[in-house]
Amino acid sequence: MELLFLFLLSMVPVIELRGAVPIGIAWGYPFWLVYAVSVLGNLVPVPILIPFAGKVLRWGATLPKVGKIFSKIIEIGNGKIKKITKTIMLALFLFVAIPAPGTGAWTGCLIATLLNLPLKKAFWPIAFGVAAAGIIMGIGSYGLFGLLGI
């Protein structure tokens, strides 16, 4: 049940893998297992988020009281990227790989949506970013728990 909890926790926005990895390590599971469960859980929403985030933004733009906010978000992304380059893919990877609040797969998907990146192009930089963040969180967790004597 704990591994299922980690899997589901890694799907939750903001918490994602950044919260699941330290919890799994603190529970005494081996890093490879915590890493695999957390990365897979964190990646499950990605193929759903990228195609549907744009639809949600466009729907939000039609709402009477908040439509202007959604329209402004759409306007920010439209027309900004003329060509998908390796630099954009690297930037998306690095953004997701930084294990800080607000820089995970969910936000990476929103950025991909705003930049009109198709799922086929955006998935791999996000996936590798999640994998890198998991390794960083594992190193950080073991270091912190080691310092605390846990």
Short mmCIF file of C-alpha atoms in Angstrom, two decimals:
data_model
loop_
_atom_site.label_atom_id
_atom_site.label_comp_id
_atom_site.label_asym_id
_atom_site.label_seq_id
_atom_site.Cartn_x
_atom_site.Cartn_y
_atom_site.Cartn_z
CA MET A 1 0.00 0.00 0.00
CA GLU A 2 2.87 2.38 0.73
CA LEU A 3 4.27 1.99 -2.79
CA LEU A 4 0.83 2.67 -4.26
CA PHE A 5 0.67 5.79 -2.08
CA LEU A 6 4.08 6.91 -3.42
CA PHE A 7 2.91 6.26 -6.99
CA LEU A 8 -0.24 8.33 -6.48
CA LEU A 9 1.58 11.03 -4.51
CA SER A 10 4.05 11.49 -7.35
CA MET A 11 1.11 12.31 -9.65
CA VAL A 12 -0.11 15.19 -7.45
CA PRO A 13 0.75 18.69 -8.72
CA VAL A 14 3.34 20.59 -6.67
CA ILE A 15 4.27 17.51 -4.58
CA GLU A 16 5.10 15.20 -7.50
CA LEU A 17 8.26 13.13 -7.36
CA ARG A 18 9.94 15.82 -5.26
CA GLY A 19 7.83 14.80 -2.30
CA ALA A 20 7.47 11.09 -3.03
CA VAL A 21 11.20 10.27 -3.21
CA PRO A 22 12.13 11.54 0.27
CA ILE A 23 9.07 9.87 1.79
CA GLY A 24 9.86 6.52 0.16
CA ILE A 25 13.48 6.71 1.27
CA ALA A 26 12.43 7.67 4.81
CA TRP A 27 10.16 4.60 4.86
CA GLY A 28 13.22 2.46 4.19
CA TYR A 29 12.56 1.34 0.63
CA PRO A 30 15.61 0.94 -1.62
CA PHE A 31 16.32 3.93 -3.81
CA TRP A 32 15.90 2.04 -7.10
CA LEU A 33 12.33 1.04 -6.12
CA VAL A 34 11.35 4.49 -4.84
CA TYR A 35 12.89 6.04 -7.96
CA ALA A 36 11.07 3.73 -10.39
CA VAL A 37 7.68 4.11 -8.68
CA SER A 38 8.01 7.89 -8.35
CA VAL A 39 9.23 8.53 -11.90
CA LEU A 40 6.49 6.36 -13.41
CA GLY A 41 3.85 7.99 -11.25
CA ASN A 42 5.08 11.46 -12.12
CA LEU A 43 4.99 10.68 -15.85
CA VAL A 44 1.48 9.19 -15.96
CA PRO A 45 -0.30 12.59 -16.21
CA VAL A 46 2.02 13.99 -18.92
CA PRO A 47 0.36 12.41 -22.00
CA ILE A 48 -2.99 13.59 -20.66
CA LEU A 49 -1.96 17.09 -19.61
CA ILE A 50 -0.26 18.29 -22.78
CA PRO A 51 -3.16 17.64 -25.19
CA PHE A 52 -5.87 18.77 -22.78
CA ALA A 53 -4.23 21.78 -21.14
CA GLY A 54 -4.74 23.83 -24.29
CA LYS A 55 -8.41 22.86 -24.37
CA VAL A 56 -8.81 23.89 -20.74
CA LEU A 57 -7.12 27.24 -21.40
CA ARG A 58 -9.35 27.91 -24.42
CA TRP A 59 -12.44 26.91 -22.42
CA GLY A 60 -11.36 29.15 -19.54
CA ALA A 61 -11.04 32.06 -21.95
CA THR A 62 -14.78 31.83 -22.63
CA LEU A 63 -15.76 32.22 -18.97
CA PRO A 64 -17.24 35.60 -18.05
CA LYS A 65 -15.26 36.59 -14.94
CA VAL A 66 -11.87 34.92 -15.51
CA GLY A 67 -11.82 34.75 -19.30
CA LYS A 68 -9.45 37.70 -19.63
CA ILE A 69 -6.84 35.97 -17.46
CA PHE A 70 -7.01 32.80 -19.56
CA SER A 71 -6.94 34.83 -22.77
CA LYS A 72 -3.81 36.64 -21.58
CA ILE A 73 -2.10 33.31 -20.80
CA ILE A 74 -2.95 32.04 -24.29
CA GLU A 75 -1.73 35.29 -25.84
CA ILE A 76 1.63 35.00 -24.03
CA GLY A 77 2.31 31.64 -25.64
CA ASN A 78 0.91 32.25 -29.11
CA GLY A 79 3.42 33.17 -31.74
CA LYS A 80 6.43 33.16 -29.42
CA ILE A 81 8.07 30.07 -30.87
CA LYS A 82 8.43 29.85 -34.62
CA LYS A 83 10.68 26.79 -34.67
CA ILE A 84 11.21 24.04 -32.10
CA THR A 85 14.94 24.01 -31.46
CA LYS A 86 17.30 21.91 -29.36
CA THR A 87 17.71 24.92 -27.08
CA ILE A 88 13.99 24.96 -26.30
CA MET A 89 14.04 21.23 -25.60
CA LEU A 90 17.10 21.63 -23.35
CA ALA A 91 15.46 24.51 -21.50
CA LEU A 92 12.33 22.43 -20.91
CA PHE A 93 14.45 19.52 -19.64
CA LEU A 94 16.44 21.76 -17.28
CA PHE A 95 13.30 23.46 -15.99
CA VAL A 96 11.69 20.13 -15.08
CA ALA A 97 14.97 18.67 -13.75
CA ILE A 98 15.43 21.40 -11.15
CA PRO A 99 13.83 19.93 -8.02
CA ALA A 100 12.23 23.11 -6.74
CA PRO A 101 8.57 23.87 -6.06
CA GLY A 102 6.73 24.70 -9.26
CA THR A 103 9.28 23.25 -11.68
CA GLY A 104 7.97 19.72 -12.16
CA ALA A 105 6.22 17.78 -14.89
CA TRP A 106 2.91 19.58 -14.43
CA THR A 107 4.44 23.02 -14.99
CA GLY A 108 6.58 21.60 -17.81
CA CYS A 109 3.38 20.42 -19.50
CA LEU A 110 1.86 23.88 -19.11
CA ILE A 111 4.95 25.44 -20.67
CA ALA A 112 4.84 22.92 -23.52
CA THR A 113 1.19 23.77 -24.09
CA LEU A 114 1.85 27.51 -24.08
CA LEU A 115 4.66 27.04 -26.58
CA ASN A 116 2.43 24.86 -28.76
CA LEU A 117 4.84 21.92 -28.47
CA PRO A 118 3.24 18.66 -29.57
CA LEU A 119 3.21 15.74 -27.14
CA LYS A 120 5.74 13.82 -29.25
CA LYS A 121 8.26 16.65 -28.93
CA ALA A 122 7.57 17.68 -25.32
CA PHE A 123 7.31 14.26 -23.67
CA TRP A 124 10.99 13.30 -23.77
CA PRO A 125 12.48 16.50 -22.32
CA ILE A 126 9.87 16.33 -19.56
CA ALA A 127 10.50 12.61 -18.96
CA PHE A 128 14.28 13.04 -18.79
CA GLY A 129 13.80 16.08 -16.54
CA VAL A 130 11.66 14.02 -14.16
CA ALA A 131 14.29 11.26 -14.19
CA ALA A 132 17.06 13.76 -13.40
CA ALA A 133 15.02 15.38 -10.63
CA GLY A 134 14.48 11.93 -9.10
CA ILE A 135 18.22 11.30 -8.97
CA ILE A 136 18.86 14.73 -7.47
CA MET A 137 16.13 14.18 -4.86
CA GLY A 138 17.57 10.75 -4.04
CA ILE A 139 21.04 12.17 -3.50
CA GLY A 140 19.63 15.03 -1.47
CA SER A 141 17.43 12.75 0.62
CA TYR A 142 20.18 10.30 1.42
CA GLY A 143 22.48 13.18 2.27
CA LEU A 144 19.94 14.84 4.54
CA PHE A 145 18.92 11.60 6.24
CA GLY A 146 22.59 10.66 6.61
CA LEU A 147 23.30 13.98 8.32
CA LEU A 148 20.36 13.42 10.64
CA GLY A 149 21.46 9.86 11.37
CA ILE A 150 18.25 8.35 9.99
#
